Structure formats: C-alpha cells, structure tokens
Amino acid sequence: MREFFIAFRSRSDAMRFYEEAATYRLPARIINTPSSAGTGCGLSVKMLVKNLGQARVVLERMRLNSVIGFFYLTESGAARRM
C-alpha cells in the first residue's frame, strides 16, 4: 500500500483538510511532518496514493494557502516531493 502526505504551514489548516477529507470518505491520518521533508515542524495529512486525485480536488475547493506540497516516503524513510 503506497502512501503520500500533504504538508501544511498551518496546523489548523491541516486539521480542516483532514476533517473535510472525512466528509468525502477519504481515509486519512494526521501525522507530524517528517523532518526529512525539510519543511519545518508541523502537521501533515497522510493518505493513500490511489486517493491523490480526490485529495487535490478537495484542496482546490478549500483554497488553502498553507499547503507546502505533496510528499512520499522512500524505503529509507526520507521524504521526497511528488
């Protein structure tokens, strides 16, 4: 199962996106942003890659300005930008 995460500058926006994703029945988890992402500390939302397109649609509708980017974790545990 391949996963990705969306990093946010705003903790409250991360929580808002997580809650909005739930209304679309998109499985997601709140995680601490991995330090290997190089984005500072904060919260991210982790999801399945198969839901990437739907996640982008939800983000576009919400018009959140605090999105840093989309990342996936390599097998070594390093975060890479998608």
mmCIF file of N, CA and C in Angstrom:
data_model
loop_
_atom_site.group_PDB
_atom_site.id
_atom_site.type_symbol
_atom_site.label_atom_id
_atom_site.label_comp_id
_atom_site.label_asym_id
_atom_site.label_seq_id
_atom_site.Cartn_x
_atom_site.Cartn_y
_atom_site.Cartn_z
ATOM 1 N N MET A 1 0.845 -1.171 0.000
ATOM 2 C CA MET A 1 0.000 0.000 0.000
ATOM 3 C C MET A 1 0.895 1.240 0.000
ATOM 4 N N ARG A 2 0.815 2.041 -1.023
ATOM 5 C CA ARG A 2 1.644 3.232 -1.148
ATOM 6 C C ARG A 2 0.906 4.440 -0.579
ATOM 7 N N GLU A 3 1.638 5.252 0.186
ATOM 8 C CA GLU A 3 1.036 6.414 0.822
ATOM 9 C C GLU A 3 1.821 7.682 0.488
ATOM 10 N N PHE A 4 1.168 8.813 0.644
ATOM 11 C CA PHE A 4 1.808 10.111 0.487
ATOM 12 C C PHE A 4 1.307 10.998 1.610
ATOM 13 N N PHE A 5 1.936 12.141 1.787
ATOM 14 C CA PHE A 5 1.405 13.086 2.759
ATOM 15 C C PHE A 5 1.441 14.490 2.185
ATOM 16 N N ILE A 6 0.534 15.302 2.689
ATOM 17 C CA ILE A 6 0.443 16.704 2.301
ATOM 18 C C ILE A 6 0.908 17.509 3.506
ATOM 19 N N ALA A 7 1.955 18.304 3.316
ATOM 20 C CA ALA A 7 2.497 19.125 4.398
ATOM 21 C C ALA A 7 1.845 20.504 4.368
ATOM 22 N N PHE A 8 1.553 21.016 5.550
ATOM 23 C CA PHE A 8 0.909 22.321 5.710
ATOM 24 C C PHE A 8 1.758 23.225 6.593
ATOM 25 N N ARG A 9 1.721 24.528 6.336
ATOM 26 C CA ARG A 9 2.362 25.508 7.209
ATOM 27 C C ARG A 9 1.505 25.782 8.438
ATOM 28 N N SER A 10 0.209 25.618 8.294
ATOM 29 C CA SER A 10 -0.749 25.908 9.357
ATOM 30 C C SER A 10 -1.305 24.604 9.932
ATOM 31 N N ARG A 11 -1.164 24.451 11.238
ATOM 32 C CA ARG A 11 -1.705 23.262 11.900
ATOM 33 C C ARG A 11 -3.234 23.238 11.781
ATOM 34 N N SER A 12 -3.857 24.402 11.888
ATOM 35 C CA SER A 12 -5.328 24.443 11.812
ATOM 36 C C SER A 12 -5.812 24.086 10.401
ATOM 37 N N ASP A 13 -5.073 24.492 9.362
ATOM 38 C CA ASP A 13 -5.454 24.107 8.001
ATOM 39 C C ASP A 13 -5.302 22.607 7.791
ATOM 40 N N ALA A 14 -4.276 22.015 8.377
ATOM 41 C CA ALA A 14 -4.101 20.556 8.286
ATOM 42 C C ALA A 14 -5.309 19.850 8.894
ATOM 43 N N MET A 15 -5.743 20.337 10.051
ATOM 44 C CA MET A 15 -6.901 19.731 10.706
ATOM 45 C C MET A 15 -8.178 19.967 9.886
ATOM 46 N N ARG A 16 -8.329 21.149 9.316
ATOM 47 C CA ARG A 16 -9.505 21.443 8.485
ATOM 48 C C ARG A 16 -9.543 20.532 7.263
ATOM 49 N N PHE A 17 -8.388 20.342 6.610
ATOM 50 C CA PHE A 17 -8.350 19.456 5.449
ATOM 51 C C PHE A 17 -8.680 18.022 5.851
ATOM 52 N N TYR A 18 -8.107 17.567 6.964
ATOM 53 C CA TYR A 18 -8.373 16.214 7.455
ATOM 54 C C TYR A 18 -9.882 16.010 7.662
ATOM 55 N N GLU A 19 -10.525 16.974 8.299
ATOM 56 C CA GLU A 19 -11.962 16.869 8.555
ATOM 57 C C GLU A 19 -12.768 16.912 7.259
ATOM 58 N N GLU A 20 -12.347 17.757 6.315
ATOM 59 C CA GLU A 20 -13.047 17.842 5.028
ATOM 60 C C GLU A 20 -12.880 16.541 4.238
ATOM 61 N N ALA A 21 -11.677 15.962 4.269
ATOM 62 C CA ALA A 21 -11.441 14.687 3.578
ATOM 63 C C ALA A 21 -12.366 13.605 4.129
ATOM 64 N N ALA A 22 -12.609 13.643 5.424
ATOM 65 C CA ALA A 22 -13.501 12.655 6.048
ATOM 66 C C ALA A 22 -14.923 12.784 5.510
ATOM 67 N N THR A 23 -15.356 14.007 5.197
ATOM 68 C CA THR A 23 -16.716 14.176 4.662
ATOM 69 C C THR A 23 -16.838 13.569 3.270
ATOM 70 N N TYR A 24 -15.704 13.436 2.568
ATOM 71 C CA TYR A 24 -15.676 12.782 1.256
ATOM 72 C C TYR A 24 -15.356 11.294 1.377
ATOM 73 N N ARG A 25 -15.284 10.821 2.594
ATOM 74 C CA ARG A 25 -14.947 9.420 2.901
ATOM 75 C C ARG A 25 -13.575 9.019 2.354
ATOM 76 N N LEU A 26 -12.631 9.960 2.426
ATOM 77 C CA LEU A 26 -11.253 9.674 2.034
ATOM 78 C C LEU A 26 -10.476 9.293 3.292
ATOM 79 N N PRO A 27 -9.951 8.073 3.349
ATOM 80 C CA PRO A 27 -9.198 7.688 4.536
ATOM 81 C C PRO A 27 -7.937 8.523 4.657
ATOM 82 N N ALA A 28 -7.699 9.043 5.852
ATOM 83 C CA ALA A 28 -6.542 9.900 6.089
ATOM 84 C C ALA A 28 -6.136 9.815 7.558
ATOM 85 N N ARG A 29 -4.899 10.222 7.818
ATOM 86 C CA ARG A 29 -4.391 10.298 9.193
ATOM 87 C C ARG A 29 -3.603 11.588 9.349
ATOM 88 N N ILE A 30 -3.688 12.169 10.537
ATOM 89 C CA ILE A 30 -2.861 13.326 10.877
ATOM 90 C C ILE A 30 -1.529 12.780 11.398
ATOM 91 N N ILE A 31 -0.419 13.314 10.869
ATOM 92 C CA ILE A 31 0.902 12.903 11.325
ATOM 93 C C ILE A 31 1.756 14.150 11.565
ATOM 94 N N ASN A 32 2.800 13.995 12.362
ATOM 95 C CA ASN A 32 3.803 15.048 12.463
ATOM 96 C C ASN A 32 4.582 15.041 11.160
ATOM 97 N N THR A 33 4.829 16.209 10.603
ATOM 98 C CA THR A 33 5.576 16.281 9.350
ATOM 99 C C THR A 33 6.979 15.740 9.580
ATOM 100 N N PRO A 34 7.399 14.735 8.802
ATOM 101 C CA PRO A 34 8.746 14.175 8.973
ATOM 102 C C PRO A 34 9.819 15.240 8.744
ATOM 103 N N SER A 35 10.845 15.224 9.575
ATOM 104 C CA SER A 35 11.916 16.218 9.441
ATOM 105 C C SER A 35 12.635 16.089 8.109
ATOM 106 N N SER A 36 12.628 14.904 7.514
ATOM 107 C CA SER A 36 13.304 14.707 6.229
ATOM 108 C C SER A 36 12.623 15.470 5.084
ATOM 109 N N ALA A 37 11.412 15.984 5.323
ATOM 110 C CA ALA A 37 10.729 16.779 4.305
ATOM 111 C C ALA A 37 11.357 18.171 4.200
ATOM 112 N N GLY A 38 12.079 18.583 5.246
ATOM 113 C CA GLY A 38 12.755 19.875 5.230
ATOM 114 C C GLY A 38 11.813 21.064 5.207
ATOM 115 N N THR A 39 10.646 20.908 5.793
ATOM 116 C CA THR A 39 9.655 21.986 5.772
ATOM 117 C C THR A 39 9.423 22.576 7.145
ATOM 118 N N GLY A 40 10.219 22.232 8.112
ATOM 119 C CA GLY A 40 9.981 22.681 9.476
ATOM 120 C C GLY A 40 9.026 21.738 10.166
ATOM 121 N N CYS A 41 8.693 22.064 11.386
ATOM 122 C CA CYS A 41 7.780 21.191 12.122
ATOM 123 C C CYS A 41 6.346 21.600 11.832
ATOM 124 N N GLY A 42 5.464 20.682 11.980
ATOM 125 C CA GLY A 42 4.056 20.961 11.727
ATOM 126 C C GLY A 42 3.285 19.679 11.567
ATOM 127 N N LEU A 43 2.092 19.807 11.079
ATOM 128 C CA LEU A 43 1.243 18.650 10.849
ATOM 129 C C LEU A 43 1.079 18.411 9.362
ATOM 130 N N SER A 44 0.933 17.149 9.031
ATOM 131 C CA SER A 44 0.670 16.728 7.664
ATOM 132 C C SER A 44 -0.503 15.771 7.686
ATOM 133 N N VAL A 45 -1.081 15.563 6.522
ATOM 134 C CA VAL A 45 -2.167 14.599 6.375
ATOM 135 C C VAL A 45 -1.667 13.501 5.451
ATOM 136 N N LYS A 46 -1.711 12.277 5.952
ATOM 137 C CA LYS A 46 -1.223 11.107 5.219
ATOM 138 C C LYS A 46 -2.403 10.381 4.592
ATOM 139 N N MET A 47 -2.257 10.016 3.303
ATOM 140 C CA MET A 47 -3.337 9.371 2.564
ATOM 141 C C MET A 47 -2.771 8.304 1.632
ATOM 142 N N LEU A 48 -3.655 7.512 1.055
ATOM 143 C CA LEU A 48 -3.264 6.511 0.075
ATOM 144 C C LEU A 48 -3.079 7.167 -1.292
ATOM 145 N N VAL A 49 -2.085 6.725 -2.048
ATOM 146 C CA VAL A 49 -1.805 7.290 -3.370
ATOM 147 C C VAL A 49 -3.021 7.166 -4.290
ATOM 148 N N LYS A 50 -3.802 6.117 -4.141
ATOM 149 C CA LYS A 50 -4.976 5.957 -5.007
ATOM 150 C C LYS A 50 -5.987 7.083 -4.814
ATOM 151 N N ASN A 51 -5.889 7.844 -3.719
ATOM 152 C CA ASN A 51 -6.800 8.957 -3.456
ATOM 153 C C ASN A 51 -6.175 10.321 -3.751
ATOM 154 N N LEU A 52 -5.023 10.331 -4.420
ATOM 155 C CA LEU A 52 -4.314 11.577 -4.701
ATOM 156 C C LEU A 52 -5.172 12.553 -5.503
ATOM 157 N N GLY A 53 -5.810 12.093 -6.553
ATOM 158 C CA GLY A 53 -6.637 12.967 -7.380
ATOM 159 C C GLY A 53 -7.777 13.591 -6.600
ATOM 160 N N GLN A 54 -8.442 12.795 -5.783
ATOM 161 C CA GLN A 54 -9.551 13.310 -4.979
ATOM 162 C C GLN A 54 -9.042 14.310 -3.944
ATOM 163 N N ALA A 55 -7.869 14.045 -3.374
ATOM 164 C CA ALA A 55 -7.296 14.968 -2.391
ATOM 165 C C ALA A 55 -7.012 16.322 -3.034
ATOM 166 N N ARG A 56 -6.494 16.314 -4.255
ATOM 167 C CA ARG A 56 -6.220 17.569 -4.968
ATOM 168 C C ARG A 56 -7.505 18.359 -5.209
ATOM 169 N N VAL A 57 -8.577 17.657 -5.564
ATOM 170 C CA VAL A 57 -9.865 18.322 -5.800
ATOM 171 C C VAL A 57 -10.356 18.983 -4.515
ATOM 172 N N VAL A 58 -10.283 18.265 -3.408
ATOM 173 C CA VAL A 58 -10.726 18.816 -2.125
ATOM 174 C C VAL A 58 -9.890 20.049 -1.769
ATOM 175 N N LEU A 59 -8.575 19.972 -1.950
ATOM 176 C CA LEU A 59 -7.710 21.116 -1.653
ATOM 177 C C LEU A 59 -8.047 22.322 -2.533
ATOM 178 N N GLU A 60 -8.307 22.089 -3.793
ATOM 179 C CA GLU A 60 -8.671 23.189 -4.692
ATOM 180 C C GLU A 60 -9.964 23.857 -4.243
ATOM 181 N N ARG A 61 -10.921 23.057 -3.823
ATOM 182 C CA ARG A 61 -12.200 23.605 -3.377
ATOM 183 C C ARG A 61 -12.038 24.412 -2.090
ATOM 184 N N MET A 62 -11.128 23.986 -1.229
ATOM 185 C CA MET A 62 -10.935 24.658 0.055
ATOM 186 C C MET A 62 -10.092 25.927 -0.077
ATOM 187 N N ARG A 63 -9.286 26.023 -1.125
ATOM 188 C CA ARG A 63 -8.430 27.196 -1.366
ATOM 189 C C ARG A 63 -7.547 27.532 -0.160
ATOM 190 N N LEU A 64 -6.859 26.526 0.355
ATOM 191 C CA LEU A 64 -5.944 26.734 1.481
ATOM 192 C C LEU A 64 -4.602 27.236 0.972
ATOM 193 N N ASN A 65 -4.104 28.286 1.575
ATOM 194 C CA ASN A 65 -2.837 28.882 1.156
ATOM 195 C C ASN A 65 -1.628 28.309 1.888
ATOM 196 N N SER A 66 -1.864 27.447 2.851
ATOM 197 C CA SER A 66 -0.758 26.964 3.683
ATOM 198 C C SER A 66 -0.184 25.619 3.233
ATOM 199 N N VAL A 67 -0.618 25.117 2.084
ATOM 200 C CA VAL A 67 -0.100 23.837 1.596
ATOM 201 C C VAL A 67 1.340 24.027 1.125
ATOM 202 N N ILE A 68 2.241 23.229 1.675
ATOM 203 C CA ILE A 68 3.648 23.279 1.280
ATOM 204 C C ILE A 68 3.874 22.402 0.063
ATOM 205 N N GLY A 69 3.289 21.203 0.074
ATOM 206 C CA GLY A 69 3.447 20.310 -1.051
ATOM 207 C C GLY A 69 3.042 18.891 -0.733
ATOM 208 N N PHE A 70 3.164 18.052 -1.748
ATOM 209 C CA PHE A 70 2.850 16.629 -1.660
ATOM 210 C C PHE A 70 4.167 15.861 -1.599
ATOM 211 N N PHE A 71 4.261 14.892 -0.697
ATOM 212 C CA PHE A 71 5.486 14.140 -0.487
ATOM 213 C C PHE A 71 5.168 12.649 -0.363
ATOM 214 N N TYR A 72 6.146 11.829 -0.669
ATOM 215 C CA TYR A 72 6.048 10.410 -0.361
ATOM 216 C C TYR A 72 7.308 10.016 0.400
ATOM 217 N N LEU A 73 7.216 8.927 1.157
ATOM 218 C CA LEU A 73 8.365 8.443 1.911
ATOM 219 C C LEU A 73 9.049 7.327 1.152
ATOM 220 N N THR A 74 10.356 7.444 0.995
ATOM 221 C CA THR A 74 11.120 6.384 0.341
ATOM 222 C C THR A 74 11.300 5.241 1.305
ATOM 223 N N GLU A 75 11.835 4.136 0.808
ATOM 224 C CA GLU A 75 12.059 2.973 1.672
ATOM 225 C C GLU A 75 13.061 3.266 2.775
ATOM 226 N N SER A 76 13.947 4.227 2.543
ATOM 227 C CA SER A 76 14.925 4.593 3.582
ATOM 228 C C SER A 76 14.330 5.535 4.615
ATOM 229 N N GLY A 77 13.088 5.982 4.386
ATOM 230 C CA GLY A 77 12.421 6.864 5.336
ATOM 231 C C GLY A 77 12.562 8.338 4.995
ATOM 232 N N ALA A 78 13.245 8.665 3.917
ATOM 233 C CA ALA A 78 13.388 10.060 3.513
ATOM 234 C C ALA A 78 12.143 10.523 2.774
ATOM 235 N N ALA A 79 11.738 11.757 3.007
ATOM 236 C CA ALA A 79 10.580 12.322 2.320
ATOM 237 C C ALA A 79 11.026 12.944 1.005
ATOM 238 N N ARG A 80 10.311 12.652 -0.061
ATOM 239 C CA ARG A 80 10.604 13.206 -1.391
ATOM 240 C C ARG A 80 9.372 13.909 -1.920
ATOM 241 N N ARG A 81 9.579 15.071 -2.499
ATOM 242 C CA ARG A 81 8.479 15.838 -3.083
ATOM 243 C C ARG A 81 7.947 15.116 -4.309
ATOM 244 N N MET A 82 6.628 15.113 -4.448
ATOM 245 C CA MET A 82 5.994 14.462 -5.605
ATOM 246 C C MET A 82 5.988 15.395 -6.780
#
